[in-house]
Coordinates of C-alpha atoms in Angstrom, one line a residue:
M1 CA 31.1 -24.8 10.9
S2 CA 30.5 -21.1 9.9
V3 CA 29.6 -21.7 6.3
E4 CA 27.6 -24.8 5.2
K5 CA 26.5 -25.5 1.6
L6 CA 22.9 -26.6 1.6
D7 CA 21.5 -29.6 -0.3
I8 CA 19.3 -27.5 -2.6
E9 CA 20.0 -26.4 -6.2
F10 CA 18.7 -23.8 -8.6
D11 CA 19.5 -22.6 -12.1
Y12 CA 22.0 -20.0 -11.1
K13 CA 22.6 -18.8 -14.7
R14 CA 18.9 -18.2 -15.1
L15 CA 18.8 -16.4 -11.8
V16 CA 21.7 -14.1 -12.6
G17 CA 20.3 -13.6 -16.1
E18 CA 16.9 -12.4 -14.7
F19 CA 18.8 -10.3 -12.2
K20 CA 20.5 -8.5 -15.0
G21 CA 17.6 -8.5 -17.4
L22 CA 15.3 -6.8 -14.9
G23 CA 17.8 -4.1 -14.2
I24 CA 18.1 -5.0 -10.5
E25 CA 21.8 -3.9 -10.3
Q26 CA 20.9 -0.3 -11.1
K27 CA 17.9 -0.4 -8.7
L28 CA 20.4 -1.5 -6.0
I29 CA 22.7 1.4 -6.8
D30 CA 19.8 3.8 -6.6
N31 CA 18.5 2.3 -3.3
E32 CA 21.4 2.3 -0.9
R33 CA 22.6 -1.1 -2.1
Q34 CA 19.7 -3.1 -0.8
L35 CA 16.4 -4.2 -2.4
A36 CA 13.7 -6.3 -0.7
V37 CA 12.2 -9.5 -2.0
Q38 CA 10.0 -10.1 1.0
C39 CA 8.0 -7.4 2.8
R40 CA 5.4 -7.0 5.6
K41 CA 1.7 -7.4 5.2
G42 CA -0.1 -4.2 4.2
I43 CA 2.9 -2.6 2.5
K44 CA 2.0 -1.5 -1.1
G45 CA 3.6 -0.5 -4.3
E46 CA 7.2 0.7 -4.5
K47 CA 7.5 0.8 -0.7
Q48 CA 7.7 -3.0 -0.7
L49 CA 11.1 -2.9 -2.3
T50 CA 12.6 -0.9 0.6
D51 CA 10.5 -2.2 3.4
S52 CA 13.0 -4.5 5.0
C53 CA 16.2 -2.7 4.0
G54 CA 18.7 -1.2 6.3
S55 CA 19.2 -2.0 10.0
L56 CA 16.0 -2.9 11.9
V57 CA 17.7 -1.7 15.2
Y58 CA 20.0 1.2 14.5
D59 CA 19.1 4.5 12.7
W60 CA 22.0 4.8 10.3
D61 CA 20.0 7.2 8.1
N62 CA 20.3 9.9 10.6
Y63 CA 23.8 9.3 11.9
Y64 CA 26.5 11.7 10.8
P65 CA 29.9 10.7 12.2
E66 CA 31.5 14.0 11.2
V67 CA 28.9 15.7 13.5
D68 CA 28.3 13.1 16.1
Y69 CA 32.0 12.1 16.5
E70 CA 31.6 12.2 20.3
N71 CA 29.0 9.5 20.2
S72 CA 29.8 5.8 19.9
G73 CA 27.4 5.2 17.0
P74 CA 23.9 5.6 15.6
K75 CA 20.9 5.7 17.9
V76 CA 18.5 2.8 18.5
R77 CA 15.3 3.1 16.5
D78 CA 12.2 4.2 18.4
V79 CA 10.3 1.2 16.9
I80 CA 12.2 -2.0 16.3
L81 CA 10.6 -4.3 13.7
Q82 CA 11.1 -8.1 13.9
E83 CA 12.6 -10.2 11.1
D84 CA 9.6 -12.6 11.1
E85 CA 7.3 -9.7 10.0
F86 CA 8.9 -9.7 6.6
N87 CA 7.4 -12.9 5.2
L88 CA 5.5 -12.0 2.1
L89 CA 6.8 -12.1 -1.5
C90 CA 6.9 -8.5 -2.9
D91 CA 4.4 -8.1 -5.8
I92 CA 7.1 -7.2 -8.3
W93 CA 8.7 -10.7 -8.1
K94 CA 5.5 -12.6 -8.6
G95 CA 5.6 -14.7 -11.8
T96 CA 9.5 -14.4 -12.0
Y97 CA 12.2 -17.0 -11.4
I98 CA 13.3 -14.9 -8.4
G99 CA 9.9 -15.3 -6.9
E100 CA 9.9 -19.0 -7.5
I101 CA 13.2 -19.3 -5.6
V102 CA 11.9 -17.1 -2.7
N103 CA 8.8 -19.3 -2.4
A104 CA 10.8 -22.5 -2.5
L105 CA 13.2 -21.4 0.2
H106 CA 10.4 -20.1 2.4
E107 CA 8.6 -23.4 2.1
E108 CA 11.8 -25.5 2.7
Y109 CA 13.5 -23.4 5.4
G110 CA 11.0 -20.8 6.5
V111 CA 13.4 -18.0 5.5
L112 CA 12.4 -14.4 6.1
R113 CA 13.3 -10.8 5.2
G114 CA 14.9 -11.7 1.9
R115 CA 17.0 -8.9 0.2
F116 CA 19.3 -8.4 -2.7
M117 CA 22.4 -7.0 -1.0
M118 CA 25.3 -5.2 -2.8
L119 CA 28.7 -4.4 -1.4
S120 CA 30.7 -1.9 -3.3
M121 CA 34.3 -2.4 -4.2
K122 CA 36.9 -1.5 -1.5
T123 CA 34.3 -1.5 1.3
C124 CA 33.2 -3.7 4.3
L125 CA 30.5 -3.9 7.0
T126 CA 31.0 -3.1 10.6
Y127 CA 31.7 -6.0 12.9
H128 CA 28.4 -7.3 14.3
K129 CA 26.3 -10.3 15.2
D130 CA 22.9 -11.3 13.9
N131 CA 20.0 -12.9 15.9
T132 CA 19.8 -15.8 13.6
P133 CA 22.0 -17.4 10.8
R134 CA 21.7 -16.1 7.2
L135 CA 21.1 -17.9 3.9
H136 CA 23.2 -16.6 1.1
I137 CA 23.0 -17.1 -2.7
P138 CA 26.0 -15.4 -4.3
L139 CA 25.1 -13.8 -7.6
I140 CA 28.1 -11.6 -8.4
T141 CA 31.4 -12.4 -6.6
D142 CA 34.9 -13.6 -7.0
E143 CA 37.9 -14.8 -4.8
N144 CA 38.5 -11.3 -3.5
C145 CA 35.0 -11.1 -1.9
F146 CA 34.8 -12.9 1.5
M147 CA 33.5 -12.8 5.0
V148 CA 35.5 -12.8 8.3
I149 CA 33.6 -14.8 10.9
D150 CA 35.2 -15.2 14.3
D151 CA 38.4 -13.9 12.9
K152 CA 38.5 -16.6 10.2
V153 CA 38.3 -15.8 6.5
C154 CA 35.3 -17.6 4.8
R155 CA 34.6 -17.5 1.1
I156 CA 31.1 -18.1 -0.3
P157 CA 31.6 -19.0 -4.0
Y158 CA 29.1 -18.7 -6.8
G159 CA 27.0 -21.7 -7.6
G160 CA 25.4 -22.7 -4.3
V161 CA 23.1 -21.9 -1.5
Y162 CA 24.8 -21.5 1.9
K163 CA 23.8 -21.3 5.5
V164 CA 26.1 -18.8 7.2
D165 CA 26.4 -18.6 11.0
T166 CA 26.2 -14.9 11.4
T167 CA 25.3 -15.2 15.1
K168 CA 29.1 -15.1 15.5
V169 CA 31.0 -11.8 15.2
H170 CA 31.5 -11.2 11.5
T171 CA 31.9 -8.7 8.6
A172 CA 31.8 -8.9 4.8
I173 CA 34.6 -7.5 2.7
N174 CA 34.7 -6.6 -1.0
A175 CA 38.4 -6.3 -1.9
S176 CA 37.6 -6.8 -5.6
K177 CA 36.8 -4.6 -8.6
I178 CA 33.2 -5.7 -8.9
L179 CA 29.9 -5.0 -7.2
R180 CA 29.6 -8.0 -5.0
T181 CA 25.9 -9.0 -4.8
H182 CA 24.1 -11.8 -2.9
L183 CA 20.5 -12.7 -2.3
V184 CA 20.3 -13.0 1.5
F185 CA 17.6 -14.3 3.8
C186 CA 17.2 -14.6 7.6
F187 CA 16.6 -18.0 9.1
P188 CA 13.7 -18.1 11.6
K189 CA 14.3 -18.2 15.3
P190 CA 14.1 -21.8 16.7
V191 CA 10.7 -22.7 18.0
V192 CA 10.6 -23.4 21.8
D193 CA 8.3 -26.2 22.9
K194 CA 6.6 -24.5 25.8
S195 CA 4.9 -27.8 26.8
K196 CA 8.2 -29.1 28.0
P197 CA 9.9 -27.6 31.1
L198 CA 13.2 -25.8 30.6
P199 CA 16.2 -27.4 32.3
W200 CA 16.2 -24.8 35.1
E201 CA 12.5 -25.5 35.7
M202 CA 13.0 -29.3 36.2
P203 CA 12.3 -30.5 39.8
E204 CA 15.3 -31.7 41.7
E205 CA 15.8 -35.4 42.1
L206 CA 15.4 -36.8 45.6
G207 CA 17.3 -39.8 46.7
G208 CA 18.9 -40.5 43.3
P209 CA 22.5 -41.6 42.7
K210 CA 25.2 -39.0 43.2
G211 CA 27.4 -37.8 40.4
A212 CA 26.9 -38.0 36.7
E213 CA 23.6 -39.3 35.2
P214 CA 24.0 -43.1 35.3
T215 CA 22.2 -43.7 32.0
R216 CA 24.3 -41.3 30.0
F217 CA 26.0 -44.2 28.0
G218 CA 22.6 -45.6 26.9
T219 CA 22.5 -48.2 29.6
W220 CA 22.7 -48.3 33.4
E221 CA 26.4 -48.1 34.2
N222 CA 26.2 -49.9 37.6
K223 CA 25.3 -53.6 37.4
G224 CA 22.1 -53.5 35.3
R225 CA 20.0 -51.9 32.7
E226 CA 17.4 -49.1 32.7
I227 CA 14.6 -51.6 32.4
D228 CA 15.6 -53.2 35.7
F229 CA 14.3 -50.1 37.6

């Protein structure tokens, strides 16, 4: 399943009301359509609001396709930041309902690098994959705003919190006449239990039965039970 509605609810009217009341829509227009709600430790003042914005990998700011048309795309950044570095609530959102939601989601799901993300009308993103799934809260959207994930159209309607599997090839499309805006977070990478050997590190069995694992059905498949051995 590429889009899964999560079992968590917020007051979406209050959230959108605060979004509009704080003038965030205009801030998004003035800041390349992205605005951070989480930032890195040590970032101060207004810089917090742009700290996590844009691509962490590719330098789109210095890519000019009309000049670099012979190249395949933007260059990789000299320093690549990691999503889990953006784990602190920006100061401006403290004491707001937005901040309350960010803290609740961080506690429940460990979400990182939260941003308001706006997609202008008649535009889309490049096809790409993310390292981890994304959590989406649609704020301004309609039926003409959708994502294409693994060549399948997926709609993310207003009034819910969604886990979106963006580790698959995907894009977002705004074919509407509105400024499609979501609050988007990164899910953390799965934690690997280093105390347990990985499958390719397991020692080979000597003298065991040939073929498939005989206990794969929950009991010994040949004349007995596991406790017999």
